[in-house]
PDB file of C-alpha atoms in Angstrom:
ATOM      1  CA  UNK A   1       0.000   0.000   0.000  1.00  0.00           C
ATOM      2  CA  UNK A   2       1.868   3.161  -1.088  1.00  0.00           C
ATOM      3  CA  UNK A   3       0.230   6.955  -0.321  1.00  0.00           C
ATOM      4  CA  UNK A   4      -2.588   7.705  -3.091  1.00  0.00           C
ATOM      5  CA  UNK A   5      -2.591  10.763  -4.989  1.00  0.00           C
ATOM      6  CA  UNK A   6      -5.877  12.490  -5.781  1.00  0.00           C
ATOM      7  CA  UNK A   7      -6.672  12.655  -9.814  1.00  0.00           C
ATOM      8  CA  UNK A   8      -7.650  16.299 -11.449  1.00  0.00           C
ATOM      9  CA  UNK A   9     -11.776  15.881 -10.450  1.00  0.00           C
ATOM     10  CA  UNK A  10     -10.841  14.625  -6.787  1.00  0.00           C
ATOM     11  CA  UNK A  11      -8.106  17.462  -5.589  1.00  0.00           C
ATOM     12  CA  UNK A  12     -11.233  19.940  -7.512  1.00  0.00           C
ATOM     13  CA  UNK A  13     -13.633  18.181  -5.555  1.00  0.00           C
ATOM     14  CA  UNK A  14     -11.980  18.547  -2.077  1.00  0.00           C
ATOM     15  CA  UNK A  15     -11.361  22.274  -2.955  1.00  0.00           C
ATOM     16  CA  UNK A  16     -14.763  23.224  -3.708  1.00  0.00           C
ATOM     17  CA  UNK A  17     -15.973  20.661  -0.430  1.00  0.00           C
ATOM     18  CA  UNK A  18     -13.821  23.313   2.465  1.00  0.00           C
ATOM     19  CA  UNK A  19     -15.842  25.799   3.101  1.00  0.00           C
ATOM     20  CA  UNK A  20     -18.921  23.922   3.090  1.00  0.00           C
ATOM     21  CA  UNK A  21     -17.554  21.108   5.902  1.00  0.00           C
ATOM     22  CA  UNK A  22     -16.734  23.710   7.783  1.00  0.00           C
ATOM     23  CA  UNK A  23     -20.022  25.187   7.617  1.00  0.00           C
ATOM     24  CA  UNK A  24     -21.441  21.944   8.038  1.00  0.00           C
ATOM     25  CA  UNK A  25     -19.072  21.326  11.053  1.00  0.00           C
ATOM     26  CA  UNK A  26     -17.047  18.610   9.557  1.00  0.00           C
ATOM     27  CA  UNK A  27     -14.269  17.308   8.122  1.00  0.00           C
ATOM     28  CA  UNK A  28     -13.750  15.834   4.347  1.00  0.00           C
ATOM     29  CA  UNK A  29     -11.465  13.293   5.274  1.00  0.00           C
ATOM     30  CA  UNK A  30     -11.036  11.611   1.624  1.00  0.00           C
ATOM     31  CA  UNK A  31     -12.897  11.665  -1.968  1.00  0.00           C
ATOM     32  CA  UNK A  32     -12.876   9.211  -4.199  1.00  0.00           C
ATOM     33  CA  UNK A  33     -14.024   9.611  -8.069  1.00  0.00           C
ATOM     34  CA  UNK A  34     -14.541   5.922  -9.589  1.00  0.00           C
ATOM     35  CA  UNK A  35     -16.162   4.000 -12.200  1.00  0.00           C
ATOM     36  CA  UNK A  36     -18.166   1.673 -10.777  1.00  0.00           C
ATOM     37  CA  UNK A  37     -20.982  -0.638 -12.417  1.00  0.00           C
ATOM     38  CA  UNK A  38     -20.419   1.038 -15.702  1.00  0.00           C
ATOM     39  CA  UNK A  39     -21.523   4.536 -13.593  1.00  0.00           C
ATOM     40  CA  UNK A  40     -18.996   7.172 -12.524  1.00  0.00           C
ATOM     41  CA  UNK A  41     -19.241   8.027  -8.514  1.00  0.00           C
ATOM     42  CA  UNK A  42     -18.258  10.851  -6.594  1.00  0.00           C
ATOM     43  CA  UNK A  43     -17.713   9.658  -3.084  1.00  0.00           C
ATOM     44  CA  UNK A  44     -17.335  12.027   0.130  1.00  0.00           C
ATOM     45  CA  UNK A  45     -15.677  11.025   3.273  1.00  0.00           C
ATOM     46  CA  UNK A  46     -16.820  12.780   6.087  1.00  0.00           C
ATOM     47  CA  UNK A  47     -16.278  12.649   9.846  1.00  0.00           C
ATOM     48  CA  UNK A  48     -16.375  15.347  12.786  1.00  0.00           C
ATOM     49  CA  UNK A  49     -15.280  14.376  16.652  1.00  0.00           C
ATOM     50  CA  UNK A  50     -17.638  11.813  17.911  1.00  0.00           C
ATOM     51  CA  UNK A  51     -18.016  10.393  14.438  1.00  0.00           C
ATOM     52  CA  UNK A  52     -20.407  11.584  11.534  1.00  0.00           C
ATOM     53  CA  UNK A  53     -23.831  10.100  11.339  1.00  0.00           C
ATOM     54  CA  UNK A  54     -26.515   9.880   8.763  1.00  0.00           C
ATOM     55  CA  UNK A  55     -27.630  12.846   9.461  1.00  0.00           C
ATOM     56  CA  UNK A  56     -24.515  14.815   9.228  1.00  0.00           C
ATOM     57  CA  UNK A  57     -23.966  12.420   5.851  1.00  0.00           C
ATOM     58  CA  UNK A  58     -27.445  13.758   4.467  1.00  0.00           C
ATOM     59  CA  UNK A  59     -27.186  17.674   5.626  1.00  0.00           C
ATOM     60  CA  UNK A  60     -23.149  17.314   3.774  1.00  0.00           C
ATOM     61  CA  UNK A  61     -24.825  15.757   0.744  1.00  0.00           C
ATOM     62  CA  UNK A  62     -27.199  18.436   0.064  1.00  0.00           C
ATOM     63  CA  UNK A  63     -24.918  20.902   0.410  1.00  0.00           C
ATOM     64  CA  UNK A  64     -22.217  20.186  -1.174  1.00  0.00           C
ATOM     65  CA  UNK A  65     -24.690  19.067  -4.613  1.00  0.00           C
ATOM     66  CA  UNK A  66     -25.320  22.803  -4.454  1.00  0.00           C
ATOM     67  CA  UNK A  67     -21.839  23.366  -4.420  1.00  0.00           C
ATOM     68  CA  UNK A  68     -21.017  21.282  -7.218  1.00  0.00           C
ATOM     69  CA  UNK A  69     -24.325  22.004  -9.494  1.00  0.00           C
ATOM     70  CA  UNK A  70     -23.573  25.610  -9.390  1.00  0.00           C
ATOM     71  CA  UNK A  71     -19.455  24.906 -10.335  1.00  0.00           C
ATOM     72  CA  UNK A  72     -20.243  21.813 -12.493  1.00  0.00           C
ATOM     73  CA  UNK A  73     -17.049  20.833 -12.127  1.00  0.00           C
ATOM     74  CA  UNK A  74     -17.204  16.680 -13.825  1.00  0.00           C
ATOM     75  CA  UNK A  75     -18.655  17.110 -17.945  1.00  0.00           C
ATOM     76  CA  UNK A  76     -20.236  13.401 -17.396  1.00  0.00           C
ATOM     77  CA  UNK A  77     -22.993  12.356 -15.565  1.00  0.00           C
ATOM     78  CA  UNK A  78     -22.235  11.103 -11.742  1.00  0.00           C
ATOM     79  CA  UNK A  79     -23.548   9.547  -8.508  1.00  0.00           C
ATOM     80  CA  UNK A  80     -22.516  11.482  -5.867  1.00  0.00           C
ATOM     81  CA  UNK A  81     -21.989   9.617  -2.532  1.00  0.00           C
ATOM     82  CA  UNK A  82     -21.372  11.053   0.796  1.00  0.00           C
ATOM     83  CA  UNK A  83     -20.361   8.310   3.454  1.00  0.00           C
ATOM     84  CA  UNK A  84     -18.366   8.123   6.964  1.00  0.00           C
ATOM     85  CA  UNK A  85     -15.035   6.721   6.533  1.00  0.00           C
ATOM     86  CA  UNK A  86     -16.193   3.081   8.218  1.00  0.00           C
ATOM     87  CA  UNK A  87     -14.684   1.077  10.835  1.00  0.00           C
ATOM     88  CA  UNK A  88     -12.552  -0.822   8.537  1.00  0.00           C
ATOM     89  CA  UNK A  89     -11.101   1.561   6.341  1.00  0.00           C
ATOM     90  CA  UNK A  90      -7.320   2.151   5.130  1.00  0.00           C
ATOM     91  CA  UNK A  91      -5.472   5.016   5.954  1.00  0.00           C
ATOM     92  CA  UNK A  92      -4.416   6.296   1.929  1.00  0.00           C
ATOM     93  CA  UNK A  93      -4.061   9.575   1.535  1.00  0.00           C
ATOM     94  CA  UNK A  94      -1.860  12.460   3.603  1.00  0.00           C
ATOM     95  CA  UNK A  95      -4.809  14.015   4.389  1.00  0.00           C
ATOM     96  CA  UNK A  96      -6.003  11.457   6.367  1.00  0.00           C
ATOM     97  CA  UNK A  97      -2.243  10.884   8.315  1.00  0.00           C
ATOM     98  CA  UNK A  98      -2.694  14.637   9.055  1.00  0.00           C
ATOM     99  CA  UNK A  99      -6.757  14.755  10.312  1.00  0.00           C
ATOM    100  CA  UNK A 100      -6.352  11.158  12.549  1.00  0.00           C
ATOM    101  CA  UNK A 101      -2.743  12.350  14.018  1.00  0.00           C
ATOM    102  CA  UNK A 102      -3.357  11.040  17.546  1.00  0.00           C
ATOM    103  CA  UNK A 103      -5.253   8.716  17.578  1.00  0.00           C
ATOM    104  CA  UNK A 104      -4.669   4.911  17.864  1.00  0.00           C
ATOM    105  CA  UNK A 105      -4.286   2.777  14.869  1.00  0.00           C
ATOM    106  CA  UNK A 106      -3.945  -0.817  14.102  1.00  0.00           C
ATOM    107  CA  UNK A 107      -1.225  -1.802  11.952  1.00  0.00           C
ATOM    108  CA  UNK A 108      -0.613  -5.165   9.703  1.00  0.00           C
ATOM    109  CA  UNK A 109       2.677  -5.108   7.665  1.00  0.00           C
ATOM    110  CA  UNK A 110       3.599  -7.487   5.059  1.00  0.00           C
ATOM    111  CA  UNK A 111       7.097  -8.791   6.614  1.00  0.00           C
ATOM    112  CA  UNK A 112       7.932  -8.008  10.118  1.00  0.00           C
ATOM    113  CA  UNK A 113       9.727  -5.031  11.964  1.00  0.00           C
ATOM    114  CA  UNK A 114      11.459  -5.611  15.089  1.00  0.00           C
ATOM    115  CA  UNK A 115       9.767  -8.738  15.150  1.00  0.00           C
ATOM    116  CA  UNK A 116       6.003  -7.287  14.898  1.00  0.00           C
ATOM    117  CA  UNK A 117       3.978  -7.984  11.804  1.00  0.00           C
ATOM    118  CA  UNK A 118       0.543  -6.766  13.752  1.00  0.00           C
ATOM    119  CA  UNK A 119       0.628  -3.901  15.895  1.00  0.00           C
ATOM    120  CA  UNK A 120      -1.709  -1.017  17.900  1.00  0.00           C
ATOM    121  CA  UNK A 121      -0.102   1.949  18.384  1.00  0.00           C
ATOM    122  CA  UNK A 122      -0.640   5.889  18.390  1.00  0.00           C
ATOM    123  CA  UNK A 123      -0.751   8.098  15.088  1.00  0.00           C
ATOM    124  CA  UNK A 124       1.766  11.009  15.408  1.00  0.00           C
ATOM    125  CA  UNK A 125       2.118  11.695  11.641  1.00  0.00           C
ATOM    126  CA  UNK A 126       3.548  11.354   8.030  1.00  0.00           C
ATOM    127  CA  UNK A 127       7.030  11.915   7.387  1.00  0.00           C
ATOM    128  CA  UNK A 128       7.373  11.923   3.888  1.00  0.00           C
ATOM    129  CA  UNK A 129       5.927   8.321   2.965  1.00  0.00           C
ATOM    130  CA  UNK A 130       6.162   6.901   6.226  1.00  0.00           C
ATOM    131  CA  UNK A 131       3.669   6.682   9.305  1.00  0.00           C
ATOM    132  CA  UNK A 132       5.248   7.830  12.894  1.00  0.00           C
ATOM    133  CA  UNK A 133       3.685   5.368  15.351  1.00  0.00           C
ATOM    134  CA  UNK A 134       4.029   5.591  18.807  1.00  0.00           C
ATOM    135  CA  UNK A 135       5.046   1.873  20.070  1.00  0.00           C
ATOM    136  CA  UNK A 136       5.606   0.630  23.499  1.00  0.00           C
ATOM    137  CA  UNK A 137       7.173   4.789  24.145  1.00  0.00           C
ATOM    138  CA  UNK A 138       8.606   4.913  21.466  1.00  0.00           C
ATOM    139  CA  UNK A 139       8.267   6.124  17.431  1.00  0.00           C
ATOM    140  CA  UNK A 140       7.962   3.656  14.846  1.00  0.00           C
ATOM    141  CA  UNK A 141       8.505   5.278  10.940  1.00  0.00           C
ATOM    142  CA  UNK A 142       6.900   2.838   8.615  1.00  0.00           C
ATOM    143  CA  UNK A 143       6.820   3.266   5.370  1.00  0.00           C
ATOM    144  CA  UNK A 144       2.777   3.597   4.039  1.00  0.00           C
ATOM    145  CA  UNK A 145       3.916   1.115   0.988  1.00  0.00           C
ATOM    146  CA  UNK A 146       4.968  -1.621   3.712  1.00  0.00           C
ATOM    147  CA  UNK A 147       2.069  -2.053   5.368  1.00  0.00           C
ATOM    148  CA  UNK A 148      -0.731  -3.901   4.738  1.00  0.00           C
ATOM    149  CA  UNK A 149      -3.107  -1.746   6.365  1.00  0.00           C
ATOM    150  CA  UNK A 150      -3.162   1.354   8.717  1.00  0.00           C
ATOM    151  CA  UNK A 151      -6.509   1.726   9.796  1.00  0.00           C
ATOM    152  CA  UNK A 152      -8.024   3.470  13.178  1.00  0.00           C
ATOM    153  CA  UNK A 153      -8.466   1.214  16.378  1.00  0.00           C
ATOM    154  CA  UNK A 154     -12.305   0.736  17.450  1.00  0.00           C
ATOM    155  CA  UNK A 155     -13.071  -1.010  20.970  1.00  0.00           C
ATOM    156  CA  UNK A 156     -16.213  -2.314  20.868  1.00  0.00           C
TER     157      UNK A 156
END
């Protein structure tokens, strides 16, 4: 898993999306702009402390179609999505590094490091490509493209 970069209609997408999260009161953590079932998708991320609900989902959605009605920013037709990021989901972009900073992740590499290959630690950052990780006191850098996953920790 290596950092993603955001194509031309995502980093457009996430411009136009600031100043309505923040009116809305939360954050765009990713967007993703896919082909899916033959039918292109716009897909919001959103989350806020305490986590973003359907209603938070809904209110961002209407919103931010205004937004992008009145820029019409993709020339094709679109679904547009707006979702939470979801219990299970992979850390990918800086963005996300940058908004979850501090909070604790769980971490699966592909070969091990210091003899972990699964691992919880703390979020402190990206350095360049690679994840700081708080560990037992101290700072693990691994490199995004080594890991399997970085995702956030949920106790249930």
């Amino acid at each position: 898993m290596a950092l993603k970069a955001y194509n031309k209609i995502e980093t457009l997408a996430l411009e136009l999306s600031e100043k309505t999260a923040a009116a809305q009161g939360v954050h765009v953590v990713d967007v993703t702009y896919r082909k899916e079932n033959g039918n292109n998708v716009l897909c919001f991320y959103i989350d806020k402390e305490g986590g973003a609900g359907i209603d938070e989902c809904e209110a961002f959605s209407r919103a931010i179609e205004e937004v992008l009605d009145s820029a019409d920013p993709i020339e094709t037709n679109y679904s547009l999505e707006v979702s939470s990021p979801g219990v299970d989901r992979k850390l990918t972009h800086k963005r996300e590094f940058e908004y979850y900073s501090g909070r604790e992740v769980d971490v699966k590499l592909y070969a091990a490091d210091d003899g972990m290959k699964e691992f919880k630690g703390v979020l402190k950052g990206l350095d360049g490509d690679a994840a700081e990780i708080e560990v037992n006191g101290g700072i693990k850098k691994i490199p995004v493209k080594n890991a399997v996953y970085i995702r956030l920790h949920f106790s249930f």
